[in-house]
Coordinates of C-alpha atoms in Angstrom, one line a residue:
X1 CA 142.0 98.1 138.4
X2 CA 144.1 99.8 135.7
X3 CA 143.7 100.4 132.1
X4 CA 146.1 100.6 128.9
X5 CA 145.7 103.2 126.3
X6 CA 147.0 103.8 123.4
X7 CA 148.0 107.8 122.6
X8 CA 148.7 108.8 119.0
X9 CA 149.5 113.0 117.9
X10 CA 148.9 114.4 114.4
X11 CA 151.2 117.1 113.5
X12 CA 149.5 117.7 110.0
X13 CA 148.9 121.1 109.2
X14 CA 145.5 122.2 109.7
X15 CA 142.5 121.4 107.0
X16 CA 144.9 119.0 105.7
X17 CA 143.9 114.8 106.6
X18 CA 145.6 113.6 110.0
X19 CA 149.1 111.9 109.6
X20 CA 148.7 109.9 113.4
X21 CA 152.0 108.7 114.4
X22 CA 152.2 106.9 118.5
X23 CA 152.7 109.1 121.0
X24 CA 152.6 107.1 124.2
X25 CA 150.5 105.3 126.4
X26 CA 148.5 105.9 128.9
X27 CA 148.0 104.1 132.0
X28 CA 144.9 104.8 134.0
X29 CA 144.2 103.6 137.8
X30 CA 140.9 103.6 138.2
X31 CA 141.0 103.2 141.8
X32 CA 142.8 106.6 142.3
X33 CA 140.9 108.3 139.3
X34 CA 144.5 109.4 137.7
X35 CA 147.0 108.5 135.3
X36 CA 149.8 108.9 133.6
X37 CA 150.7 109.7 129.7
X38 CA 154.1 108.5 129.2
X39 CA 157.0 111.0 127.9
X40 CA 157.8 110.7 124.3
X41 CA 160.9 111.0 122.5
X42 CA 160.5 113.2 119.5
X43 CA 162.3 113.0 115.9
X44 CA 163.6 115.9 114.4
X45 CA 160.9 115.4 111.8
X46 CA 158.4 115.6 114.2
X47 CA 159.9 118.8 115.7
X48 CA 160.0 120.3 112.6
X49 CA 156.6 119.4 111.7
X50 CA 155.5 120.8 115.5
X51 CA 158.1 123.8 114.7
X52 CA 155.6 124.4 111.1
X53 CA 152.4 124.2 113.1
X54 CA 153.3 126.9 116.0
X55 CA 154.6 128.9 112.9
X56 CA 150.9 128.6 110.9
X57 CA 148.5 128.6 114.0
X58 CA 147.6 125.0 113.6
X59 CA 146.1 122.7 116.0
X60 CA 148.5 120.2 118.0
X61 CA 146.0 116.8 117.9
X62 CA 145.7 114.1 120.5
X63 CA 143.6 110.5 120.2
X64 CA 143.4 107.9 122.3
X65 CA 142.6 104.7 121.1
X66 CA 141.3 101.3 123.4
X67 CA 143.8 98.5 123.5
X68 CA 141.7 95.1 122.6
X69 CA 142.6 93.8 126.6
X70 CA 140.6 97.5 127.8
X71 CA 137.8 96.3 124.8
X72 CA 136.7 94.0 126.9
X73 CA 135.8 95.8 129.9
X74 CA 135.0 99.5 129.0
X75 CA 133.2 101.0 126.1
X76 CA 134.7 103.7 123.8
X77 CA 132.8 105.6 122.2
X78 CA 133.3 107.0 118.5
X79 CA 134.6 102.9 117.4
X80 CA 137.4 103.0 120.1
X81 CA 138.5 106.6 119.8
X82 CA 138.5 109.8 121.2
X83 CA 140.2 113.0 119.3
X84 CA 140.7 116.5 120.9
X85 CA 143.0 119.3 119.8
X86 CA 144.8 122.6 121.0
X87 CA 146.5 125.4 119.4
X88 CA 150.0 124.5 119.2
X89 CA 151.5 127.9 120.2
X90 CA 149.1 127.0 123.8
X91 CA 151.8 124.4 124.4
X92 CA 154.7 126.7 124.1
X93 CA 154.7 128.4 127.6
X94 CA 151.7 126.1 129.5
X95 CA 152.1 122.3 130.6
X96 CA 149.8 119.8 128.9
X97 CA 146.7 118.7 131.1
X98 CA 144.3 115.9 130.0
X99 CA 141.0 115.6 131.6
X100 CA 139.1 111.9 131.3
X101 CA 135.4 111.5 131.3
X102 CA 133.9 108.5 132.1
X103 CA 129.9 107.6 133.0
X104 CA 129.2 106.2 136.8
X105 CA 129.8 102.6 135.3
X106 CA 133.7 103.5 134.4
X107 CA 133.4 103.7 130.9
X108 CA 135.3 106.4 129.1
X109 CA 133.5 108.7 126.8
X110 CA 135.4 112.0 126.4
X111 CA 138.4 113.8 126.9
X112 CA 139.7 117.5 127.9
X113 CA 142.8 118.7 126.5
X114 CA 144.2 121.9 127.2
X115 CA 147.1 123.9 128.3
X116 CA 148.0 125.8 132.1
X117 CA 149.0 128.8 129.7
X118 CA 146.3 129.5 127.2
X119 CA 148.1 132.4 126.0
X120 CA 149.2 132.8 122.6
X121 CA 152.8 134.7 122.2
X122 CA 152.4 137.2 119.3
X123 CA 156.3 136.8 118.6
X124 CA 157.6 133.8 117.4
X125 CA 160.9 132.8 116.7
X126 CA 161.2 131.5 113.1
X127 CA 162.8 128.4 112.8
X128 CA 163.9 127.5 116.4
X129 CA 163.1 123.8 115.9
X130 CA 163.2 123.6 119.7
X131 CA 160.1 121.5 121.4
X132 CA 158.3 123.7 124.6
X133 CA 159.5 121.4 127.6
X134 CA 155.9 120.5 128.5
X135 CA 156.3 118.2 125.5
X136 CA 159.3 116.2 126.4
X137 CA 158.1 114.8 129.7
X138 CA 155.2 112.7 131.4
X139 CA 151.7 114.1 131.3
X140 CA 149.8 113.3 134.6
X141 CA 145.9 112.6 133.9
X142 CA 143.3 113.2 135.8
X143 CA 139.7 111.2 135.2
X144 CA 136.1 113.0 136.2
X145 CA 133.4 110.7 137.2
X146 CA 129.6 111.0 136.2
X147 CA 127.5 110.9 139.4
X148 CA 124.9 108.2 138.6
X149 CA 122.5 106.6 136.2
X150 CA 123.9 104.4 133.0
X151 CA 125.6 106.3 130.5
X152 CA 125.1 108.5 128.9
X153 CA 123.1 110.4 131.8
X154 CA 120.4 113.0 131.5
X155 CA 119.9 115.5 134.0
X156 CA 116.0 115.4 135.5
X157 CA 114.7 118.6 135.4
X158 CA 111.5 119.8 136.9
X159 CA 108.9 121.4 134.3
X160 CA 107.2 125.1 135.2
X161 CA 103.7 124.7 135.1
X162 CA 102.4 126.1 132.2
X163 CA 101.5 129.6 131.8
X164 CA 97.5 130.6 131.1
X165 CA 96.6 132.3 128.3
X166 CA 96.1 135.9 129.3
X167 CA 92.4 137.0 127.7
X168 CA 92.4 140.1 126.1
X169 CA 90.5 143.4 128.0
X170 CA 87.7 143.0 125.9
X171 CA 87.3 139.0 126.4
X172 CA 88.0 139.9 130.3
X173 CA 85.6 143.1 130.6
X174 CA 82.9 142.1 128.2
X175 CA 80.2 142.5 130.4
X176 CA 81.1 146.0 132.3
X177 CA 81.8 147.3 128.6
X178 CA 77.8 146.0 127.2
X179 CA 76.5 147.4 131.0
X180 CA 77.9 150.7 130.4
X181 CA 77.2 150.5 126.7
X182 CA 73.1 149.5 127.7
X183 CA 73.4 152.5 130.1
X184 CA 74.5 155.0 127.4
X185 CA 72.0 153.9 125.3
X186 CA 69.3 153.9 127.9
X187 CA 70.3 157.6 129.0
X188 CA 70.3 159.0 125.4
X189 CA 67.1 157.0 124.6
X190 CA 66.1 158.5 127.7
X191 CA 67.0 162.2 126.4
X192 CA 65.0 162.2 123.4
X193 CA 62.3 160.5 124.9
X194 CA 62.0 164.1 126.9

């Protein structure tokens, strides 16, 4: 069974509202648990705008939307979409990898983004409007399947018994500390007694 996606980037600066123009789509094949995001050709606006986000150490941001045919048979989560980001300077040396979640039933609920080079370069070249090569091609996706149960799953996890309250010397000794304390009392009634 396979599975249509729509993939939308944001190349808005960060703190400022998300500008989501389409990216690609996604094709998933369930039956081999992978995928693959389509390449995307890139304006020079949008390399510019890429260009300004490397530049201020913005985020780079990916959502992926349910087509109305997938609607019918899996359930996304957050009213159809998913939204992850990464540092845009990540995607300058590393390839782009994406992750999918889904429960034991199939249905998608989350998404990993990253990059295979983490690494930000402390140099940047001002004004290259150049795209990283990661960008300009296919993405091949990978999907990771919860184990059992309905979604969402909760591990079981067996209690500790609980601990007894530990009673204090006194509360524990009471009766050696009264027996000594009659014998004290018995010896130095004892003394005077003499």
């Amino acid at each position: 069974m396979k599975s249509d996606y729509i993939v939308e980037h944001s190349l808005s600066p960060t703190g400022e509202e998300s500008d989501w123009q389409l990216r690609g789509r996604l094709l998933i094949d369930h039956t081999s648990r992978s995928g693959l995001l389509s390449a995307h050709e890139w304006t020079d606006e949008e390399i510019e705008k890429f260009d300004a986000l490397y530049q201020g150490n913005g985020y780079y941001k990916l959502r992926i939307k349910s087509t109305a045919e997938n609607s019918k048979f899996f359930l996304f989560i957050f009213d159809g979409e998913l939204v992850n980001s990464i540092l845009a300077c990540q995607l300058i040396k590393g390839d782009e990898q994406i992750v999918l979640h889904a429960d034991s039933n199939g249905r998608i609920n989350g998404f990993d983004y990253f990059s295979t080079n983490p690494k930000c370069h402390t140099t940047k070249t001002k004004g290259s409007n150049q795209l990283p090569s990661s960008l300009t091609k296919s993405v091949e996706v990978s999907m990771s399947f919860g184990d059992r149960g309905e979604s969402p799953f909760a591990p079981e996890y067996e209690a500790s018994p609980k601990i007894k309250d530990q009673p204090s010397f006194f509360s524990k000794y009471w009766w050696a500390i009264g027996l000594f304390g009659f014998m004290m009392f018995a010896n130095i009634l004892g003394g005077l007694a003499k």
